[in-house]
Amino acid sequence: MSNLISKNLLQEFEAGNLTDLGRQLHQFASELYPICRSITGDGMRQTLAQIQKRIPLETFEVPTGTQVFDWTVPKEWNIRDAYIKDAAGRRVVDFQKNNLHVMNYSVPVRAKMPLRDLKPHLHTLPDHADWIPYRTSYYQEQWGFCLSHRQMMAMPEGEYEVSIDSTLAPGHLTYAECFLPGKSSEEVLISSHACHPSLANDNLSGIVVATFLAELLSQVKRKYSYRFVFIPGTIGAITWLARNQKNTKRIRHGLVLTGIGDRGGFHYKKSRRGDAEIDLAMAHVLRHSGEPAEVLEFSPYGYDERQYCSPGFNLPVGCLMRSVWGTFPEYHTSADNLDFIDPLQLARSLRICARTFDVLENNQSLRNLNPYCEPQLGKRNLYRSTGGAKISDEIHARLWVLNLSDGEHSLLEIAERSGLAFESIREAAALLSESGLLAPAAKAKGEAAADSGSRKPKRSSQPKRKGITRR
Ligand SMILES: [Zn+2]
């Protein structure tokens, strides 16, 4: 039990210095916010380049037309400018002011037309007259503008000049990975979509928390290897899975991170398996966090867990969110902006992730070396010396660990069964191990799978950076 992430990674959080961390997370989100991202193109590349300034990143380019399972990598989309000008030549809708003004993946257009012909290409939200909707048309070649309803209502009849200076042509789909090798070749997959333009919660919150999590994990000794992927939603996850199908066997735990910056309570959506270790760990951490939280069963709609949990893969991948997609009015509108995400909530989301991986890193099964009746704790200084009326949680934790350490129960399962926090159970286990009462179970549950077989840790593909394994 030497690789205690918590002693390093969690200390900062537990010391309560979330304010500064939150500020840094929000600052990074604001740097990425103006970039016009899409499922392909230079916006994605610029975003990955920004992430790469913080963590080691390998970028992959997959050509247009590449077959990925039932899908095909689309043409690459890039945009430079777009506007609608009125008869006086004034830009009444201007891409330079907000990149949501152009329907993502709009084909180029340059034309003059009366308002009645333009209107079928205009998208608004009558119920939220000041917000701009976010619209895409990835798989149907068309063009459109998105604007506030108020803006549209203020447009008089007459001729308008429309221009979308975009290109839709053979190119590439771009994604990136940050790989942090650990002691085991078994991997943790953390996936964030990075294809939404100026939207803060749905997209940027996941990207910034994942980036900071990678930064933190790079500084501690790791049992697992970690693979962070920054990909376009749906087609990116499908592309990544198609190119890494064999490697998915190494994935031991996985998490999709998105929508974790708003002020709503946490929602953890379980993997399709429903009882994966990460499902138990996340539920446990949330329950003991004091944060408002709800655990949701798996459903085949949502973010990229849909692909990771498709029946052919059925990976142990869950999804951590705050407010659930589609349930808040700001979702997929210009109101999902930098004010909609809160620095402190971003930091708290990062803390939940760090605590969960701390549990997974330290979860193991042990064996009680003195299983015939209770060992005498008093003579080992492990029991209260003056018999009080109540025994403390500390003693409870020791008794639970001793009783259930039969090689069949992991520390997380013991924590769950005892109702005590993982941290207390782990501390008890550490103390009992030091006293010679516990030993690692020979083929402990969970551990057996983690390091089984003759697979060697695949570290050669990534140069080891100096200083990434400090304790
Ligand atoms: Zn979205």
Short mmCIF file of C-alpha atoms and ligand atoms in Angstrom, two decimals:
data_model
loop_
_atom_site.label_atom_id
_atom_site.label_comp_id
_atom_site.label_asym_id
_atom_site.label_seq_id
_atom_site.Cartn_x
_atom_site.Cartn_y
_atom_site.Cartn_z
CA MET A 1 0.00 0.00 0.00
CA SER A 2 2.73 2.37 -0.91
CA ASN A 3 1.28 4.29 -3.77
CA LEU A 4 -0.94 6.57 -1.77
CA ILE A 5 -2.17 9.13 -4.22
CA SER A 6 -4.00 10.75 -1.37
CA LYS A 7 -0.89 11.67 0.53
CA ASN A 8 0.15 13.79 -2.42
CA LEU A 9 -2.76 14.40 -4.69
CA LEU A 10 -5.57 14.90 -2.24
CA GLN A 11 -3.69 16.91 0.34
CA GLU A 12 -4.20 20.17 -1.48
CA PHE A 13 -7.90 19.55 -1.80
CA GLU A 14 -8.40 18.45 1.75
CA ALA A 15 -6.52 21.49 2.96
CA GLY A 16 -9.43 23.37 1.48
CA ASN A 17 -7.54 25.40 -1.04
CA LEU A 18 -10.16 24.98 -3.71
CA THR A 19 -10.56 28.65 -4.50
CA ASP A 20 -7.23 29.07 -6.20
CA LEU A 21 -7.57 25.78 -8.05
CA GLY A 22 -11.04 26.79 -9.22
CA ARG A 23 -9.69 30.05 -10.53
CA GLN A 24 -7.04 28.22 -12.54
CA LEU A 25 -9.59 25.80 -14.00
CA HIS A 26 -11.90 28.63 -14.97
CA GLN A 27 -9.03 30.62 -16.46
CA PHE A 28 -8.11 27.68 -18.69
CA ALA A 29 -11.75 27.35 -19.78
CA SER A 30 -11.80 31.04 -20.69
CA GLU A 31 -8.67 30.59 -22.85
CA LEU A 32 -10.38 27.80 -24.80
CA TYR A 33 -13.80 29.45 -24.94
CA PRO A 34 -13.38 31.66 -28.05
CA ILE A 35 -12.07 28.86 -30.30
CA CYS A 36 -14.54 27.68 -32.96
CA ARG A 37 -14.34 23.94 -32.49
CA SER A 38 -16.07 21.26 -34.49
CA ILE A 39 -15.76 17.51 -34.98
CA THR A 40 -12.90 18.20 -37.40
CA GLY A 41 -10.74 21.14 -38.39
CA ASP A 42 -8.36 23.72 -37.04
CA GLY A 43 -10.51 24.63 -34.02
CA MET A 44 -9.94 21.14 -32.65
CA ARG A 45 -6.20 21.38 -33.43
CA GLN A 46 -5.89 24.75 -31.69
CA THR A 47 -7.68 23.36 -28.64
CA LEU A 48 -5.38 20.34 -28.47
CA ALA A 49 -2.36 22.63 -28.83
CA GLN A 50 -3.53 24.59 -25.79
CA ILE A 51 -3.99 21.39 -23.77
CA GLN A 52 -0.54 20.25 -24.88
CA LYS A 53 1.01 23.26 -23.14
CA ARG A 54 -0.06 21.65 -19.85
CA ILE A 55 0.19 17.88 -20.35
CA PRO A 56 2.09 15.57 -22.74
CA LEU A 57 -0.19 14.94 -25.68
CA GLU A 58 0.06 12.80 -28.78
CA THR A 59 -2.12 13.97 -31.64
CA PHE A 60 -3.60 11.67 -34.28
CA GLU A 61 -4.95 12.62 -37.71
CA VAL A 62 -7.39 10.20 -39.35
CA PRO A 63 -8.12 10.83 -43.04
CA THR A 64 -11.56 11.66 -44.37
CA GLY A 65 -13.24 8.56 -45.76
CA THR A 66 -11.70 6.17 -43.22
CA GLN A 67 -14.22 3.49 -42.35
CA VAL A 68 -14.75 3.23 -38.59
CA PHE A 69 -17.21 0.43 -37.83
CA ASP A 70 -20.54 1.50 -39.35
CA TRP A 71 -19.42 5.11 -39.77
CA THR A 72 -17.12 7.04 -42.12
CA VAL A 73 -14.77 9.82 -41.07
CA PRO A 74 -16.37 12.94 -42.60
CA LYS A 75 -14.88 15.74 -44.63
CA GLU A 76 -12.94 18.33 -42.67
CA TRP A 77 -14.69 21.62 -41.91
CA ASN A 78 -12.99 24.95 -41.44
CA ILE A 79 -14.42 28.42 -41.19
CA ARG A 80 -12.89 31.88 -41.36
CA ASP A 81 -15.82 34.30 -41.37
CA ALA A 82 -19.58 34.53 -41.79
CA TYR A 83 -22.19 37.26 -41.68
CA ILE A 84 -25.61 38.49 -42.72
CA LYS A 85 -25.54 42.09 -43.94
CA ASP A 86 -28.59 44.30 -44.25
CA ALA A 87 -29.33 46.58 -47.21
CA ALA A 88 -27.14 49.26 -45.64
CA GLY A 89 -24.19 46.85 -45.48
CA ARG A 90 -24.25 46.48 -41.69
CA ARG A 91 -23.47 43.07 -40.22
CA VAL A 92 -26.69 42.16 -38.41
CA VAL A 93 -25.39 38.66 -37.66
CA ASP A 94 -21.64 38.37 -37.22
CA PHE A 95 -19.61 35.19 -36.71
CA GLN A 96 -16.75 37.32 -35.36
CA LYS A 97 -18.93 38.24 -32.36
CA ASN A 98 -20.01 34.71 -31.53
CA ASN A 99 -19.07 31.51 -33.33
CA LEU A 100 -22.46 29.97 -32.45
CA HIS A 101 -23.97 32.28 -35.08
CA VAL A 102 -23.05 29.80 -37.80
CA MET A 103 -24.60 26.37 -37.87
CA ASN A 104 -21.59 24.11 -37.29
CA TYR A 105 -20.53 22.37 -40.52
CA SER A 106 -22.34 24.88 -42.76
CA VAL A 107 -21.26 24.60 -46.39
CA PRO A 108 -19.95 27.82 -47.96
CA VAL A 109 -22.49 30.27 -49.30
CA ARG A 110 -22.37 33.73 -50.83
CA ALA A 111 -25.71 35.13 -51.96
CA LYS A 112 -28.24 37.92 -51.82
CA MET A 113 -31.81 37.07 -50.94
CA PRO A 114 -34.96 38.51 -49.47
CA LEU A 115 -35.76 37.79 -45.81
CA ARG A 116 -38.46 35.23 -46.71
CA ASP A 117 -35.86 33.08 -48.53
CA LEU A 118 -33.32 33.55 -45.75
CA LYS A 119 -35.71 32.62 -42.94
CA PRO A 120 -35.65 28.83 -43.47
CA HIS A 121 -31.88 29.06 -42.79
CA LEU A 122 -32.31 30.97 -39.51
CA HIS A 123 -32.52 29.19 -36.14
CA THR A 124 -33.72 30.90 -32.97
CA LEU A 125 -35.11 30.06 -29.52
CA PRO A 126 -38.46 31.88 -29.13
CA ASP A 127 -38.68 30.82 -25.47
CA HIS A 128 -35.30 32.37 -24.67
CA ALA A 129 -35.33 35.39 -26.91
CA ASP A 130 -31.80 36.58 -26.02
CA TRP A 131 -29.98 33.30 -26.41
CA ILE A 132 -28.32 31.92 -29.53
CA PRO A 133 -28.97 28.22 -30.14
CA TYR A 134 -26.14 25.78 -30.97
CA ARG A 135 -26.94 23.82 -34.12
CA THR A 136 -24.92 21.36 -36.20
CA SER A 137 -25.39 19.57 -39.49
CA TYR A 138 -22.52 17.11 -39.71
CA TYR A 139 -24.02 14.55 -42.01
CA GLN A 140 -26.26 16.67 -44.24
CA GLU A 141 -24.67 19.33 -46.37
CA GLN A 142 -26.55 22.57 -45.74
CA TRP A 143 -26.00 26.01 -44.32
CA GLY A 144 -27.62 28.05 -41.59
CA PHE A 145 -27.30 30.87 -39.10
CA CYS A 146 -28.22 30.84 -35.43
CA LEU A 147 -29.24 34.05 -33.73
CA SER A 148 -31.29 35.31 -30.85
CA HIS A 149 -35.01 35.51 -31.46
CA ARG A 150 -34.88 39.19 -30.63
CA GLN A 151 -32.23 39.72 -33.32
CA MET A 152 -34.36 37.99 -35.93
CA MET A 153 -37.51 39.89 -34.98
CA ALA A 154 -35.59 43.14 -35.48
CA MET A 155 -34.72 42.27 -39.09
CA PRO A 156 -37.00 44.20 -41.47
CA GLU A 157 -38.16 42.79 -44.80
CA GLY A 158 -35.72 43.47 -47.60
CA GLU A 159 -32.62 42.14 -49.28
CA TYR A 160 -29.82 40.58 -47.25
CA GLU A 161 -26.33 39.56 -48.18
CA VAL A 162 -25.28 36.25 -46.67
CA SER A 163 -21.74 34.92 -46.57
CA ILE A 164 -20.24 31.85 -45.01
CA ASP A 165 -16.55 31.63 -45.76
CA SER A 166 -16.06 27.96 -44.89
CA THR A 167 -14.55 24.90 -46.51
CA LEU A 168 -15.82 21.35 -46.37
CA ALA A 169 -13.25 19.16 -48.06
CA PRO A 170 -11.26 15.95 -47.68
CA GLY A 171 -8.92 16.34 -44.72
CA HIS A 172 -8.66 14.72 -41.30
CA LEU A 173 -10.37 14.03 -38.04
CA THR A 174 -8.05 15.05 -35.19
CA TYR A 175 -7.91 13.67 -31.68
CA ALA A 176 -5.28 13.38 -28.97
CA GLU A 177 -4.18 11.17 -26.11
CA CYS A 178 -2.24 11.81 -22.94
CA PHE A 179 -0.76 8.53 -21.73
CA LEU A 180 0.66 8.25 -18.22
CA PRO A 181 2.30 4.85 -17.69
CA GLY A 182 1.80 3.15 -14.35
CA LYS A 183 3.12 0.05 -12.61
CA SER A 184 0.47 -2.07 -14.29
CA SER A 185 -0.33 -2.19 -17.99
CA GLU A 186 -3.99 -2.13 -17.03
CA GLU A 187 -5.44 1.21 -18.02
CA VAL A 188 -7.83 3.84 -16.85
CA LEU A 189 -9.55 5.61 -19.74
CA ILE A 190 -10.72 9.18 -19.24
CA SER A 191 -12.60 10.62 -22.18
CA SER A 192 -13.77 14.16 -22.90
CA HIS A 193 -15.36 15.42 -26.07
CA ALA A 194 -13.75 18.57 -27.42
CA CYS A 195 -15.90 19.38 -30.45
CA HIS A 196 -18.26 22.06 -29.17
CA PRO A 197 -17.44 25.70 -30.03
CA SER A 198 -18.12 28.44 -27.47
CA LEU A 199 -20.00 26.31 -24.94
CA ALA A 200 -18.62 26.16 -21.43
CA ASN A 201 -20.29 23.45 -19.41
CA ASP A 202 -21.01 20.99 -22.18
CA ASN A 203 -17.47 20.57 -23.39
CA LEU A 204 -15.01 22.92 -21.73
CA SER A 205 -15.70 21.86 -18.12
CA GLY A 206 -14.83 18.26 -19.03
CA ILE A 207 -11.74 19.28 -20.97
CA VAL A 208 -10.29 21.47 -18.22
CA VAL A 209 -11.00 19.04 -15.38
CA ALA A 210 -9.53 16.15 -17.40
CA THR A 211 -6.43 18.22 -18.21
CA PHE A 212 -5.85 19.18 -14.56
CA LEU A 213 -6.52 15.61 -13.45
CA ALA A 214 -3.85 14.40 -15.88
CA GLU A 215 -1.50 17.04 -14.54
CA LEU A 216 -2.10 15.90 -10.95
CA LEU A 217 -1.83 12.20 -11.76
CA SER A 218 1.40 12.79 -13.64
CA GLN A 219 2.96 13.89 -10.34
CA VAL A 220 2.27 10.78 -8.29
CA LYS A 221 3.24 7.14 -8.34
CA ARG A 222 0.54 5.22 -10.16
CA LYS A 223 -0.63 1.63 -10.00
CA TYR A 224 -2.63 1.95 -13.21
CA SER A 225 -1.65 3.47 -16.51
CA TYR A 226 -3.89 6.38 -17.46
CA ARG A 227 -5.03 7.28 -20.95
CA PHE A 228 -6.80 10.61 -21.38
CA VAL A 229 -8.50 11.06 -24.73
CA PHE A 230 -9.69 14.36 -26.15
CA ILE A 231 -11.93 13.55 -29.07
CA PRO A 232 -14.85 14.84 -31.08
CA GLY A 233 -18.11 13.47 -29.65
CA THR A 234 -19.62 10.30 -31.15
CA ILE A 235 -17.57 10.06 -34.37
CA GLY A 236 -14.38 10.63 -32.36
CA ALA A 237 -15.17 7.95 -29.80
CA ILE A 238 -16.15 5.57 -32.61
CA THR A 239 -12.93 6.38 -34.49
CA TRP A 240 -10.82 5.91 -31.36
CA LEU A 241 -12.49 2.56 -30.58
CA ALA A 242 -12.07 1.37 -34.17
CA ARG A 243 -8.36 2.14 -34.05
CA ASN A 244 -7.83 0.74 -30.55
CA GLN A 245 -10.15 -2.22 -30.47
CA LYS A 246 -7.49 -4.67 -29.29
CA ASN A 247 -6.17 -2.31 -26.63
CA THR A 248 -9.57 -1.94 -25.01
CA LYS A 249 -8.90 -5.26 -23.26
CA ARG A 250 -6.49 -3.36 -21.03
CA ILE A 251 -9.13 -0.90 -19.84
CA ARG A 252 -9.91 -1.63 -16.24
CA HIS A 253 -11.83 1.55 -15.38
CA GLY A 254 -13.16 4.38 -17.50
CA LEU A 255 -14.87 7.69 -17.10
CA VAL A 256 -16.47 10.17 -19.46
CA LEU A 257 -16.13 13.68 -18.07
CA THR A 258 -18.44 16.43 -19.22
CA GLY A 259 -20.89 18.99 -17.92
CA ILE A 260 -19.17 19.27 -14.55
CA GLY A 261 -18.82 23.02 -14.13
CA ASP A 262 -22.37 24.20 -13.46
CA ARG A 263 -23.90 24.77 -10.04
CA GLY A 264 -26.11 21.65 -10.08
CA GLY A 265 -25.54 18.55 -7.96
CA PHE A 266 -23.49 15.62 -9.24
CA HIS A 267 -24.92 12.88 -11.43
CA TYR A 268 -22.93 9.75 -12.02
CA LYS A 269 -24.26 7.51 -14.75
CA LYS A 270 -23.18 3.93 -14.21
CA SER A 271 -21.54 1.79 -16.87
CA ARG A 272 -23.68 -0.67 -18.80
CA ARG A 273 -22.34 -3.38 -16.47
CA GLY A 274 -23.80 -1.52 -13.52
CA ASP A 275 -21.47 -3.17 -11.00
CA ALA A 276 -18.07 -2.21 -12.35
CA GLU A 277 -15.50 -1.22 -9.75
CA ILE A 278 -15.67 2.39 -10.93
CA ASP A 279 -19.44 2.35 -10.45
CA LEU A 280 -18.95 1.25 -6.82
CA ALA A 281 -16.06 3.66 -6.25
CA MET A 282 -17.83 6.69 -7.69
CA ALA A 283 -21.05 5.97 -5.78
CA HIS A 284 -19.02 5.50 -2.59
CA VAL A 285 -17.03 8.71 -3.02
CA LEU A 286 -20.12 10.76 -3.86
CA ARG A 287 -22.05 9.37 -0.88
CA HIS A 288 -19.26 10.29 1.52
CA SER A 289 -18.45 13.64 -0.12
CA GLY A 290 -21.21 15.68 1.46
CA GLU A 291 -22.05 16.97 -2.03
CA PRO A 292 -25.56 16.67 -3.48
CA ALA A 293 -25.33 13.67 -5.78
CA GLU A 294 -27.40 11.10 -7.57
CA VAL A 295 -26.32 7.83 -9.15
CA LEU A 296 -28.13 7.00 -12.38
CA GLU A 297 -28.54 3.63 -14.02
CA PHE A 298 -27.07 3.17 -17.49
CA SER A 299 -29.14 4.18 -20.49
CA PRO A 300 -28.14 4.05 -24.16
CA TYR A 301 -28.46 7.80 -24.61
CA GLY A 302 -26.02 10.44 -23.44
CA TYR A 303 -22.37 11.13 -24.17
CA ASP A 304 -19.56 8.90 -25.42
CA GLU A 305 -20.21 6.22 -22.80
CA ARG A 306 -22.77 5.12 -25.42
CA GLN A 307 -19.91 3.95 -27.63
CA TYR A 308 -17.65 2.60 -24.86
CA CYS A 309 -20.61 0.68 -23.46
CA SER A 310 -21.93 -0.61 -26.79
CA PRO A 311 -22.47 -4.38 -26.46
CA GLY A 312 -19.37 -5.36 -28.46
CA PHE A 313 -17.14 -3.44 -26.04
CA ASN A 314 -19.17 -3.25 -22.83
CA LEU A 315 -16.33 -1.42 -21.12
CA PRO A 316 -16.46 -0.41 -17.45
CA VAL A 317 -16.96 3.25 -18.37
CA GLY A 318 -19.32 5.56 -16.51
CA CYS A 319 -20.06 9.24 -16.95
CA LEU A 320 -19.69 11.99 -14.37
CA MET A 321 -21.84 15.10 -14.84
CA ARG A 322 -23.42 17.76 -12.73
CA SER A 323 -26.69 18.83 -14.41
CA VAL A 324 -27.72 16.17 -16.90
CA TRP A 325 -27.61 17.06 -20.61
CA GLY A 326 -30.86 18.40 -22.00
CA THR A 327 -32.43 19.00 -18.57
CA PHE A 328 -31.34 22.62 -18.13
CA PRO A 329 -32.47 25.44 -20.42
CA GLU A 330 -28.93 26.73 -21.05
CA TYR A 331 -27.94 23.38 -22.63
CA HIS A 332 -26.70 23.85 -26.22
CA THR A 333 -27.25 27.61 -26.18
CA SER A 334 -25.11 30.72 -25.84
CA ALA A 335 -26.21 30.85 -22.18
CA ASP A 336 -23.88 27.90 -21.50
CA ASN A 337 -21.12 30.47 -21.22
CA LEU A 338 -18.26 31.26 -18.84
CA ASP A 339 -20.70 32.62 -16.24
CA PHE A 340 -22.66 29.39 -16.30
CA ILE A 341 -19.64 27.46 -15.02
CA ASP A 342 -18.39 28.21 -11.54
CA PRO A 343 -14.72 28.07 -10.48
CA LEU A 344 -15.46 26.39 -7.16
CA GLN A 345 -17.72 23.76 -8.74
CA LEU A 346 -15.01 22.93 -11.28
CA ALA A 347 -12.55 22.43 -8.42
CA ARG A 348 -15.03 20.28 -6.51
CA SER A 349 -15.57 18.15 -9.61
CA LEU A 350 -11.84 17.66 -9.91
CA ARG A 351 -11.75 16.68 -6.24
CA ILE A 352 -14.44 14.01 -6.78
CA CYS A 353 -12.42 12.58 -9.68
CA ALA A 354 -9.19 12.60 -7.67
CA ARG A 355 -10.85 10.90 -4.71
CA THR A 356 -12.38 8.24 -6.95
CA PHE A 357 -9.07 7.40 -8.58
CA ASP A 358 -7.47 7.42 -5.17
CA VAL A 359 -9.95 4.72 -4.14
CA LEU A 360 -9.31 2.68 -7.29
CA GLU A 361 -5.54 3.03 -6.95
CA ASN A 362 -5.64 1.78 -3.38
CA ASN A 363 -8.41 -0.75 -3.54
CA GLN A 364 -7.15 -4.28 -2.94
CA SER A 365 -8.01 -7.48 -1.15
CA LEU A 366 -6.06 -8.59 1.88
CA ARG A 367 -5.90 -11.72 3.98
CA ASN A 368 -6.25 -11.85 7.75
CA LEU A 369 -3.22 -13.84 8.99
CA ASN A 370 -4.94 -14.53 12.29
CA PRO A 371 -8.39 -15.67 11.16
CA TYR A 372 -9.22 -17.98 14.08
CA CYS A 373 -11.03 -15.68 16.49
CA GLU A 374 -10.10 -12.03 16.83
CA PRO A 375 -6.44 -11.25 17.33
CA GLN A 376 -5.79 -9.54 20.65
CA LEU A 377 -5.60 -5.92 19.55
CA GLY A 378 -4.87 -4.57 23.03
CA LYS A 379 -1.45 -6.17 23.28
CA ARG A 380 -0.56 -4.65 19.91
CA ASN A 381 -1.75 -1.22 20.98
CA LEU A 382 -4.55 -1.34 18.45
CA TYR A 383 -7.48 -1.23 20.86
CA ARG A 384 -8.59 1.43 23.32
CA SER A 385 -6.65 1.05 26.57
CA THR A 386 -9.30 2.45 28.90
CA GLY A 387 -12.61 0.75 28.18
CA GLY A 388 -15.06 3.50 27.26
CA ALA A 389 -18.76 3.03 26.61
CA LYS A 390 -18.50 3.32 22.83
CA ILE A 391 -15.81 2.15 20.52
CA SER A 392 -14.67 4.61 17.94
CA ASP A 393 -15.02 4.45 14.16
CA GLU A 394 -11.29 3.76 14.09
CA ILE A 395 -11.74 0.53 16.04
CA HIS A 396 -14.85 -0.36 14.03
CA ALA A 397 -12.82 0.02 10.86
CA ARG A 398 -10.10 -2.32 12.20
CA LEU A 399 -12.66 -4.95 13.20
CA TRP A 400 -14.40 -4.76 9.83
CA VAL A 401 -11.11 -5.07 7.95
CA LEU A 402 -10.00 -8.05 10.04
CA ASN A 403 -13.34 -9.77 9.68
CA LEU A 404 -13.77 -9.37 5.93
CA SER A 405 -10.15 -9.73 4.87
CA ASP A 406 -10.54 -13.27 3.64
CA GLY A 407 -9.15 -12.54 0.20
CA GLU A 408 -12.68 -12.32 -1.14
CA HIS A 409 -13.58 -8.78 -0.16
CA SER A 410 -11.85 -5.69 -1.43
CA LEU A 411 -11.27 -2.71 0.84
CA LEU A 412 -13.94 -0.83 -1.12
CA GLU A 413 -16.44 -3.61 -0.50
CA ILE A 414 -15.53 -3.57 3.19
CA ALA A 415 -16.07 0.20 3.25
CA GLU A 416 -19.46 -0.22 1.63
CA ARG A 417 -20.54 -3.01 3.94
CA SER A 418 -19.39 -1.20 7.07
CA GLY A 419 -20.83 2.15 6.06
CA LEU A 420 -17.44 3.72 6.77
CA ALA A 421 -15.50 5.87 4.34
CA PHE A 422 -12.85 4.17 2.21
CA GLU A 423 -10.23 6.42 3.77
CA SER A 424 -10.90 4.98 7.27
CA ILE A 425 -10.89 1.42 5.99
CA ARG A 426 -7.65 1.97 4.13
CA GLU A 427 -5.98 3.53 7.17
CA ALA A 428 -7.09 0.61 9.31
CA ALA A 429 -5.74 -1.83 6.73
CA ALA A 430 -2.41 -0.02 6.62
CA LEU A 431 -2.06 -0.14 10.38
CA LEU A 432 -3.03 -3.82 10.60
CA SER A 433 -0.60 -4.65 7.80
CA GLU A 434 2.20 -2.88 9.66
CA SER A 435 1.34 -4.93 12.73
CA GLY A 436 1.70 -8.12 10.75
CA LEU A 437 -1.97 -9.04 10.95
CA LEU A 438 -2.73 -8.68 7.25
CA ALA A 439 -1.02 -9.62 4.03
CA PRO A 440 -1.93 -9.13 0.40
CA ALA A 441 -4.24 -11.93 -0.70
CA ALA A 442 -2.25 -14.24 -2.97
CA LYS A 443 -4.72 -14.01 -5.80
CA ALA A 444 -6.76 -11.26 -4.37
CA LYS A 445 -10.03 -10.43 -5.99
CA GLY A 446 -9.57 -7.65 -8.51
CA GLU A 447 -5.83 -7.63 -8.22
CA ALA A 448 -5.62 -10.95 -10.02
CA ALA A 449 -7.07 -9.50 -13.17
CA ALA A 450 -5.03 -6.34 -12.92
CA ASP A 451 -1.63 -7.90 -13.31
CA SER A 452 -2.40 -11.26 -14.80
CA GLY A 453 -0.89 -12.72 -17.92
CA SER A 454 2.46 -12.09 -19.46
CA ARG A 455 1.65 -8.68 -20.88
CA LYS A 456 4.45 -6.29 -20.30
CA PRO A 457 3.68 -2.72 -19.42
CA LYS A 458 3.77 -0.95 -22.76
CA ARG A 459 5.85 2.01 -21.87
CA SER A 460 8.11 2.18 -24.84
CA SER A 461 5.71 4.18 -26.98
CA GLN A 462 5.89 7.16 -24.67
CA PRO A 463 9.13 8.69 -23.50
CA LYS A 464 9.24 8.86 -19.75
CA ARG A 465 9.33 12.46 -18.66
CA LYS A 466 11.62 13.44 -15.90
CA GLY A 467 9.98 13.89 -12.57
CA ILE A 468 6.61 12.39 -13.37
CA THR A 469 6.84 9.69 -10.75
CA ARG A 470 7.73 11.67 -7.68
CA ARG A 471 6.04 10.44 -4.53
ZN ZN B 1 -23.38 18.68 -26.46
#
